[in-house]
mmCIF file of C-alpha atoms in Angstrom:
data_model
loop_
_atom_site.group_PDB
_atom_site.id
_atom_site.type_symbol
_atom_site.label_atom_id
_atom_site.label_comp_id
_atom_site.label_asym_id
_atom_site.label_seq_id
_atom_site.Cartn_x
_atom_site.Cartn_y
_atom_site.Cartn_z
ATOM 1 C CA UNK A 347 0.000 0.000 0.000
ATOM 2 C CA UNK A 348 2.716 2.644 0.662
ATOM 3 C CA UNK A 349 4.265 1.846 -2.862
ATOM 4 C CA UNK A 350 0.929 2.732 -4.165
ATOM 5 C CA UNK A 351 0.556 6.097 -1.840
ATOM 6 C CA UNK A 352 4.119 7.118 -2.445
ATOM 7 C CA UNK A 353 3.303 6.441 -6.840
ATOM 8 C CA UNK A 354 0.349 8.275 -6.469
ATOM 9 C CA UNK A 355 2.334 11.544 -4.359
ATOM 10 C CA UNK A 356 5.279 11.524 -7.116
ATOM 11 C CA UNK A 357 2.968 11.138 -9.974
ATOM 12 C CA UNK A 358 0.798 14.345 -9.030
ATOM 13 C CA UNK A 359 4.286 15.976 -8.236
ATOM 14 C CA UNK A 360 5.169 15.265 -11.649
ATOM 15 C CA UNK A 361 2.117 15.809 -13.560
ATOM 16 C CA UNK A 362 0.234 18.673 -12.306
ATOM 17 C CA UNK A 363 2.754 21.619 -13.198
ATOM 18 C CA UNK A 364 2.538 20.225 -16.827
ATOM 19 C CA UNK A 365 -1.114 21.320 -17.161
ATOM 20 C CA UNK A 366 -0.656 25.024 -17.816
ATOM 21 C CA UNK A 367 1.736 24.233 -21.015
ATOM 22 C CA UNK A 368 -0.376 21.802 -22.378
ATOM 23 C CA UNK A 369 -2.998 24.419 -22.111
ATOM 24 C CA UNK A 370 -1.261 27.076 -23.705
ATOM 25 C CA UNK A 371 0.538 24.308 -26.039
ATOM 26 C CA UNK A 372 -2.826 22.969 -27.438
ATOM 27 C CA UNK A 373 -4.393 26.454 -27.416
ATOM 28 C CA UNK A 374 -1.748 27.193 -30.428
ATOM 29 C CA UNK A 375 -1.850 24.230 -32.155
ATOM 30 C CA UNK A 376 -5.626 24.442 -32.315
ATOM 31 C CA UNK A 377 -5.586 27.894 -33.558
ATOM 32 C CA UNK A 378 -2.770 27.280 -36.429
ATOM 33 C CA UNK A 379 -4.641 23.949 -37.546
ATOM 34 C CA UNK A 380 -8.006 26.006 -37.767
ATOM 35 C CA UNK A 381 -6.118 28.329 -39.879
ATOM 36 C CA UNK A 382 -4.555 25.904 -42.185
ATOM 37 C CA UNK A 383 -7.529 23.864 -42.551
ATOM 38 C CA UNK A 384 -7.115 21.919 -45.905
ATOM 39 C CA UNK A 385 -4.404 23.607 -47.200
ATOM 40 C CA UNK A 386 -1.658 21.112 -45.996
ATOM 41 C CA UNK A 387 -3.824 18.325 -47.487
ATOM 42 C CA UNK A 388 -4.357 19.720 -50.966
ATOM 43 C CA UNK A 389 -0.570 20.410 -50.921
ATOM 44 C CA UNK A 390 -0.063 17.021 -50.406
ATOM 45 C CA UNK A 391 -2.798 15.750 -53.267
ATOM 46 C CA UNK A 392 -1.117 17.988 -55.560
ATOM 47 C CA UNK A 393 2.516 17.031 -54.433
ATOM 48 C CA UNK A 394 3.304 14.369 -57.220
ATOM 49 C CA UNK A 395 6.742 12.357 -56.987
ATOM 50 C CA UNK A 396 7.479 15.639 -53.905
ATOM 51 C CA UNK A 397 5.115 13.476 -52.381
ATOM 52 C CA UNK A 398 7.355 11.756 -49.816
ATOM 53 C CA UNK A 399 9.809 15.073 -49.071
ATOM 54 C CA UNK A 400 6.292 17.339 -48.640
ATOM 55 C CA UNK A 401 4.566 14.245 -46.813
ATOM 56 C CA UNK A 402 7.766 14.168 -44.164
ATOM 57 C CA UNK A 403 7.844 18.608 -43.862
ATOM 58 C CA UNK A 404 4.494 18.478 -43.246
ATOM 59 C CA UNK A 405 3.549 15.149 -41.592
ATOM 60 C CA UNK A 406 6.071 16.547 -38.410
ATOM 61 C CA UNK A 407 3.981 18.970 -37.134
ATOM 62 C CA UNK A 408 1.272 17.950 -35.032
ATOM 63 C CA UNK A 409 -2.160 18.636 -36.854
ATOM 64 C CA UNK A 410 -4.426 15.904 -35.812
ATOM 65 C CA UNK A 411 -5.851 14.087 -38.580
ATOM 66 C CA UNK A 412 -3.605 14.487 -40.845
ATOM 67 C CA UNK A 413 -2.527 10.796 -41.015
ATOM 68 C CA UNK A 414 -5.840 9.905 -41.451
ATOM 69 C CA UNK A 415 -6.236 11.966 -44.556
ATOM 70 C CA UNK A 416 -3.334 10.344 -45.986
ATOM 71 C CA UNK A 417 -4.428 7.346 -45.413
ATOM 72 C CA UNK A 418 -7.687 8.381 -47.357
ATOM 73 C CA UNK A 419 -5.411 9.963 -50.295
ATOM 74 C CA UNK A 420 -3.823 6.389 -50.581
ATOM 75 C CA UNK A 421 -6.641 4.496 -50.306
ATOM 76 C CA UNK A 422 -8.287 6.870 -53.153
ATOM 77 C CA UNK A 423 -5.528 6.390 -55.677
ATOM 78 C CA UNK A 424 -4.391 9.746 -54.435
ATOM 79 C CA UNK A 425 -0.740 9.930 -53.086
ATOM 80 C CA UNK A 426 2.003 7.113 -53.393
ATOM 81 C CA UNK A 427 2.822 4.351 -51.139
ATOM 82 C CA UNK A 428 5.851 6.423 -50.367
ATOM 83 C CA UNK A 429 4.134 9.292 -49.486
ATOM 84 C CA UNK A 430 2.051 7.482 -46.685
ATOM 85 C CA UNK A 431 4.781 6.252 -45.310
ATOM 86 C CA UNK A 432 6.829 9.161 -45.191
ATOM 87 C CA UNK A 433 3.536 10.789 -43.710
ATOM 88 C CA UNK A 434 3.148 8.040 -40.801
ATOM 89 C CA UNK A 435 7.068 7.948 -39.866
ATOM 90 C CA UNK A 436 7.003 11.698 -39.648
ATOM 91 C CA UNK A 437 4.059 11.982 -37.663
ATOM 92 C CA UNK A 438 4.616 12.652 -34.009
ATOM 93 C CA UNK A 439 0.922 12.769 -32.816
ATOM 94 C CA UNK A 440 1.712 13.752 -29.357
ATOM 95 C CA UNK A 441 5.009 14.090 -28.684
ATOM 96 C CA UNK A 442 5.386 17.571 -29.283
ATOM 97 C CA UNK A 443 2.944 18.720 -26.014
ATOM 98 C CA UNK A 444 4.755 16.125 -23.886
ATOM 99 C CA UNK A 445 8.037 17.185 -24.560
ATOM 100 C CA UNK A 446 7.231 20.944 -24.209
ATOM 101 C CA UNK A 447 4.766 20.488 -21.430
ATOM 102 C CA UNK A 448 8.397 18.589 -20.159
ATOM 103 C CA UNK A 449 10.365 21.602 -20.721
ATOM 104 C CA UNK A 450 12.460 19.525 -23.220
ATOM 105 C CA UNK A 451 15.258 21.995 -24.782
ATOM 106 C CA UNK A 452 14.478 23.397 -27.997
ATOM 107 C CA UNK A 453 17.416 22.102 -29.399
ATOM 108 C CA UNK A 454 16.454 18.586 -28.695
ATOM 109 C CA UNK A 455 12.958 18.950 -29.764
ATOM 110 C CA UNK A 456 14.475 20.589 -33.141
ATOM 111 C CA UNK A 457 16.958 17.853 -33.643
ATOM 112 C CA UNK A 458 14.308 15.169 -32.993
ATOM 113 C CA UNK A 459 11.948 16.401 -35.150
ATOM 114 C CA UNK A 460 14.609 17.196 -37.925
ATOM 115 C CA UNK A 461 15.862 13.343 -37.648
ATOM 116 C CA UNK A 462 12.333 12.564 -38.051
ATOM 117 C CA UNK A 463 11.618 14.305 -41.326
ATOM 118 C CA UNK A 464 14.706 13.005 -42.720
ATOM 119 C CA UNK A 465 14.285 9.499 -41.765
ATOM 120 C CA UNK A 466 10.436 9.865 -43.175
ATOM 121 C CA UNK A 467 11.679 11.860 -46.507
ATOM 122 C CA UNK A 468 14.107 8.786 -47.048
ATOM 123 C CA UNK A 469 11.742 5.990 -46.151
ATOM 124 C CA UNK A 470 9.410 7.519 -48.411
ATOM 125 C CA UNK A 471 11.397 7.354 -51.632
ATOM 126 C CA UNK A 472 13.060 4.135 -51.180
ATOM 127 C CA UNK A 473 9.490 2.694 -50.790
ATOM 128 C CA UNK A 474 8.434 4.890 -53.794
ATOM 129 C CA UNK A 475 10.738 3.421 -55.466
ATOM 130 C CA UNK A 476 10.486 -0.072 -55.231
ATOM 131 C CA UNK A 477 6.697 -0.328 -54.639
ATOM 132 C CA UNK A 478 5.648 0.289 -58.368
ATOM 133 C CA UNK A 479 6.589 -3.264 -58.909
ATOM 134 C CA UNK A 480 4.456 -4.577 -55.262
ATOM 135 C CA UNK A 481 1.585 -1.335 -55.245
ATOM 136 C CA UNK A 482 1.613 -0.631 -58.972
ATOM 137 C CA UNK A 483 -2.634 -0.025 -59.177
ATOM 138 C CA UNK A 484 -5.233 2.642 -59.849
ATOM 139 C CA UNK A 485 -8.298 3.507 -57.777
ATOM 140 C CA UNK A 486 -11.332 4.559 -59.351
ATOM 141 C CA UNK A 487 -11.537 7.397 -56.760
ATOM 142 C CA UNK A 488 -11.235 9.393 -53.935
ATOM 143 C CA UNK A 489 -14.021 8.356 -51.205
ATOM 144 C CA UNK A 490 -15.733 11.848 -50.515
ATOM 145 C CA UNK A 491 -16.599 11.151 -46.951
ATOM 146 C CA UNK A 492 -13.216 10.982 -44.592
ATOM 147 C CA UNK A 493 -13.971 8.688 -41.813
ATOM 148 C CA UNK A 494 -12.062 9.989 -38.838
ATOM 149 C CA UNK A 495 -13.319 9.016 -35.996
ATOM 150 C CA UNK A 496 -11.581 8.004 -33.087
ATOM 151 C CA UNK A 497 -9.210 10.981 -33.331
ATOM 152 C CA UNK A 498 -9.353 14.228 -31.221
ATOM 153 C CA UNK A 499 -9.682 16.904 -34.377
ATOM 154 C CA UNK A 500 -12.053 19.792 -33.917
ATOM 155 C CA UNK A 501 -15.548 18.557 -36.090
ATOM 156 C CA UNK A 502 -17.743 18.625 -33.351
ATOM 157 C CA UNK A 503 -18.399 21.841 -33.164
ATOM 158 C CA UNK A 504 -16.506 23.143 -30.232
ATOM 159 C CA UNK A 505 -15.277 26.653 -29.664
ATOM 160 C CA UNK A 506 -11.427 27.067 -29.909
ATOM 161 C CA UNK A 507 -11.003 27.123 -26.137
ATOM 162 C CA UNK A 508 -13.495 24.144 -25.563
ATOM 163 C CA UNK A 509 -11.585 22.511 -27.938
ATOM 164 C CA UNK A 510 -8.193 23.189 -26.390
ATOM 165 C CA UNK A 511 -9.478 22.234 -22.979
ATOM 166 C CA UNK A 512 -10.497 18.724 -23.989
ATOM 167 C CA UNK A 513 -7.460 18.494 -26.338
ATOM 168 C CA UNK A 514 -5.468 19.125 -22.732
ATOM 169 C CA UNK A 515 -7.438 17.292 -20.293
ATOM 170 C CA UNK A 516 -7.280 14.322 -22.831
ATOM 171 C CA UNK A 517 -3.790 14.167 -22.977
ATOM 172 C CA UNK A 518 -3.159 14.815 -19.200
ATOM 173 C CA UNK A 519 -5.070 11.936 -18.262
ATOM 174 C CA UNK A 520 -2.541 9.799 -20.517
ATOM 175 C CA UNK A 521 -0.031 11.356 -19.042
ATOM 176 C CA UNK A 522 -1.071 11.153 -15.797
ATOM 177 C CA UNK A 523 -1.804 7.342 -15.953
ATOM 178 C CA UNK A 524 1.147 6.367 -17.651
ATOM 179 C CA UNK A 525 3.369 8.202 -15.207
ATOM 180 C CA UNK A 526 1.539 6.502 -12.450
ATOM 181 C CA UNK A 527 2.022 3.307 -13.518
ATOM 182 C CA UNK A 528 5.352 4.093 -14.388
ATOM 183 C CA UNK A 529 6.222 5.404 -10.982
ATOM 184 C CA UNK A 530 4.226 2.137 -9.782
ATOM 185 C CA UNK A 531 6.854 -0.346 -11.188
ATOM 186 C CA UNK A 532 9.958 1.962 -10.685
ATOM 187 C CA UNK A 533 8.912 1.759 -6.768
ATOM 188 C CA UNK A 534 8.267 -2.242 -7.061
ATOM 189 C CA UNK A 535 11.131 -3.220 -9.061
ATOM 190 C CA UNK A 536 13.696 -0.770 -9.339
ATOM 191 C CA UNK A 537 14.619 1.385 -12.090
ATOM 192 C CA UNK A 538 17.974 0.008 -13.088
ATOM 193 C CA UNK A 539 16.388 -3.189 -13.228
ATOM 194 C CA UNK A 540 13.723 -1.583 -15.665
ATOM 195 C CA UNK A 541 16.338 0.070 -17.643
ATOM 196 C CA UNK A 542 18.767 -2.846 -17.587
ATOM 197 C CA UNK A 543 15.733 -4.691 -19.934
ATOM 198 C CA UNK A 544 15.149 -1.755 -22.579
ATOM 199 C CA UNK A 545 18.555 -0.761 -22.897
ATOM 200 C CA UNK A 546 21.069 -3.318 -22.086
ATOM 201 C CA UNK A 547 20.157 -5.951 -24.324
ATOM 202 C CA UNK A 548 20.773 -4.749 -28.329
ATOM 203 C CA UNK A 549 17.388 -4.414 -30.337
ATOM 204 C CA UNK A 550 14.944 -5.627 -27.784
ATOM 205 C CA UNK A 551 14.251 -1.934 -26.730
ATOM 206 C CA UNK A 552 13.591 -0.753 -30.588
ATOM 207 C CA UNK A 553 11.606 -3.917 -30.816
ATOM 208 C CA UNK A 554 9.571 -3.389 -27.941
ATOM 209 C CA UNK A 555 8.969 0.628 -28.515
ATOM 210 C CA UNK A 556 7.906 -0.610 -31.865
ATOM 211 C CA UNK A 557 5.319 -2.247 -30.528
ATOM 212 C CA UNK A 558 4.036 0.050 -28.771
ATOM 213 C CA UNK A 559 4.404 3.179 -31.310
ATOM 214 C CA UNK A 560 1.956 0.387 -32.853
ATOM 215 C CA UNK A 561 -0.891 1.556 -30.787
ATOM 216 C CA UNK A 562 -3.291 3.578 -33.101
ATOM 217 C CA UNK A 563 -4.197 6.004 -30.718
ATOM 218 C CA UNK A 564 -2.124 9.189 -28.668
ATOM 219 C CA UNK A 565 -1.860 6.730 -26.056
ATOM 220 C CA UNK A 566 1.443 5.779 -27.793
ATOM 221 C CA UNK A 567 3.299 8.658 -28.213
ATOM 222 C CA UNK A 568 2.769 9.402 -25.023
ATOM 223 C CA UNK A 569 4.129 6.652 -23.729
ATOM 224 C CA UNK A 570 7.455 7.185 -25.767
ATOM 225 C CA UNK A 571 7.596 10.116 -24.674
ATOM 226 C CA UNK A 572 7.564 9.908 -20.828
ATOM 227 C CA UNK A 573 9.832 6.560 -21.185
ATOM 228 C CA UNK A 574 12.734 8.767 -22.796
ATOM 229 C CA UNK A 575 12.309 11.788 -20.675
ATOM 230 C CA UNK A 576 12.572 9.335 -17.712
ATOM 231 C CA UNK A 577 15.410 7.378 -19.114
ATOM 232 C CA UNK A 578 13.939 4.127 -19.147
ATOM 233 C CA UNK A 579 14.402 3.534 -22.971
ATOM 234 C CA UNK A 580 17.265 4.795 -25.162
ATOM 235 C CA UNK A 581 16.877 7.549 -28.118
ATOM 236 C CA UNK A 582 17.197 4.971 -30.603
ATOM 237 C CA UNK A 583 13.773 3.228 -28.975
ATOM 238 C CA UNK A 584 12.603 6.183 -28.443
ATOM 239 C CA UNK A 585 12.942 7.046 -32.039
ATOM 240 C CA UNK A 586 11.410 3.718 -33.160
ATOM 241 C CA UNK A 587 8.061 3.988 -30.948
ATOM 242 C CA UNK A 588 7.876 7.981 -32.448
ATOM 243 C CA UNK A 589 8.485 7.111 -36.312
ATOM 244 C CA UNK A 590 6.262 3.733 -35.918
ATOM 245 C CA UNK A 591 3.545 5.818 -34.408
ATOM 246 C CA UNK A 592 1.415 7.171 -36.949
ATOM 247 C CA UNK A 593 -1.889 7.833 -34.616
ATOM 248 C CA UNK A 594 -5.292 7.032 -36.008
ATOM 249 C CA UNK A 595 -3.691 7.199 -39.471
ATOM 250 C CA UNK A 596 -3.419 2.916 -39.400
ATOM 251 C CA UNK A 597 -7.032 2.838 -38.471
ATOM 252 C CA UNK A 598 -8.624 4.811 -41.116
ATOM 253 C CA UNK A 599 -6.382 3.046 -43.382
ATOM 254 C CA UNK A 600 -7.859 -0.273 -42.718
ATOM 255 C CA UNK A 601 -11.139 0.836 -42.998
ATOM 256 C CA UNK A 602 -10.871 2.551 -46.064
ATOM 257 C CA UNK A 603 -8.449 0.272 -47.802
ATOM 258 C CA UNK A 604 -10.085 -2.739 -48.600
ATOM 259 C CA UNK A 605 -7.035 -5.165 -49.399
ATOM 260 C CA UNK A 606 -6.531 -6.592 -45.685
ATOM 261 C CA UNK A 607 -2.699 -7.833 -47.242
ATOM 262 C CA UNK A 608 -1.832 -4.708 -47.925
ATOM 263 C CA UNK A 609 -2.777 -2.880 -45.117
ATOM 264 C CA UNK A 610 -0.805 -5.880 -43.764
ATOM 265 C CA UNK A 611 1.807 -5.667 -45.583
ATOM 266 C CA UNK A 612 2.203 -1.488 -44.752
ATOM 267 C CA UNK A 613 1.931 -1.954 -41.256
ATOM 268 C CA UNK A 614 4.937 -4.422 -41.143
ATOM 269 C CA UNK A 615 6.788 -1.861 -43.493
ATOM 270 C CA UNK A 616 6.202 0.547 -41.165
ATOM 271 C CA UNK A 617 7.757 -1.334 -38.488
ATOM 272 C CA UNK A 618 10.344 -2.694 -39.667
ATOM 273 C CA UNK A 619 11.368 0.420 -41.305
ATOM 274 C CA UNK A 620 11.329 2.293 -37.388
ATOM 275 C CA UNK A 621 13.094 -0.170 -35.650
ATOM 276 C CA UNK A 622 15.686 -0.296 -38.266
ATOM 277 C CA UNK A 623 16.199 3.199 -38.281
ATOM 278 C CA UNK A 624 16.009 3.204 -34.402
ATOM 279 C CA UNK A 625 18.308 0.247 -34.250
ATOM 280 C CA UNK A 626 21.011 2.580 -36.584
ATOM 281 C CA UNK A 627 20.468 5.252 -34.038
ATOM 282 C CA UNK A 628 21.405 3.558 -31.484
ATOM 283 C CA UNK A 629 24.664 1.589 -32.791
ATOM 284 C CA UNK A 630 25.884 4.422 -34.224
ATOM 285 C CA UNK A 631 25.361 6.458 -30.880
ATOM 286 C CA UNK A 632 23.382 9.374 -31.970
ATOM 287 C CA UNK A 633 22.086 10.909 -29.010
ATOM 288 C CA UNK A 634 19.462 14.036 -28.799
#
């Protein structure tokens, strides 16, 4: 019980100051993606073989739904293979308020999300490349009605500050019970021993943050997130879990995309793809 008591004391400790920059965080993303409403999108329709550099520049920043779109431009004969993938290894879905909310340097955040639009931009094309052969196909057309649900964009109507509370709220909760039970098994079994599984052994953290960047929700991001900052994973997991994690993008894919195998098929590209990169990261010792 006094493990649970003392979890509970150092997870409000840790969690409660964030709330005011996740406010004011969210409060400018909402405005900006109010502002840019469809723009980025029919940049991206109209992108051509730019498709994966343009899908990686503007995948990075966090406009929600924008993954899902993509998906819907692929699975309308719209944008390339390489282009969704450059799209769903550049998007960071939550990361950004986390690591802000975190205080992160702005020279880490910068470098991160600079590694990630490279990483995407390169992913892209070498899977625009050698998908005409796998992919090569044309779709009779764009389905008119984006199904996006499941995602935390602003179609219900709310105000900008409604919107930006339950945008905040939302995410605190994650936060909030992830750090708990994070603080839970740091206080039962010791954080060395946690860290000595994710980083000691070679691969099994990028394989593992894989995995969980997997989760098609902000639920995963998040996690990432808070296992870097508290230096339970290394920054080549870290960077696996962020470039696998591709929010509710994987979701709408599979419901629009009717070919189960290749959804399949995209989804294990995806991963493998981020843990490679993450595994790179790591042996080469890039650090952020």
């Amino acid at each position: 019980m006094s493990v649970i008591i003392e979890s509970i004391e150092h997870t409000i400790e840790d969690s409660i100051s964030l709330l005011p920059f996740l406010i004011v965080t969210y409060l400018i993303m909402e405005a900006i993606e109010r502002a840019t409403a469809g723009k980025v999108e029919g940049a991206l329709r109209k992108a051509g073989p730019a498709g994966p550099a343009i899908g990686a520049l503007f995948g990075v920043f966090p406009q929600c739904g924008f993954s899902a779109a993509a998906s819907n431009f692929y699975s309308g004969g719209l944008i390339t293979l390489g282009t969704l993938i450059a799209v769903f290894m550049s998007t960071s879905d939550e990361m950004l308020p986390v690591f802000i909310a975190e205080k992160v340097p702005v020279g880490t955040i910068a470098k991160i999300l600079i590694a990630k639009v490279v990483i995407a931009a390169i992913s892209g094309y070498i899977i625009f490349f050698l998908s005409k052969r796998i992919f090569q196909k044309e779709k009779d057309e764009l389905k008119k009605h984006r199904h996006e649900h499941g995602h935390d964009c602003s179609e219900d109507g709310h105000s900008l500050i409604v919107e930006t509370l339950i945008r905040s709220g939302k995410t605190f909760a994650f936060i909030f019970i992830i750090t708990f039970v994070l603080n839970l098994i740091i206080h039962s079994v010791g954080e060395e021993f946690l860290e000595s599984i994710l980083q000691d052994k070679p691969v099994v953290g990028e394989l593992i943050a894989g995995a969980v960047g997997l989760i098609p929700n902000c639920a995963s991001s998040i996690i990432i997130s808070q296992l870097y900052l508290s230096g339970v994973i290394s920054a080549g997991a870290m960077m696996s879990g962020l470039l696998v994690s591709a929010g509710v993008g994987v979701l709408v894919l599979f419901e629009e995309n009717h070919n189960i195998k290749e959804n399949l098929l995209i989804l294990l590209l995806l991963y493998v793809l981020s843990v490679l990169w993450g595994i790179m990261i790591q042996m080469v010792g890039i650090s952020f």
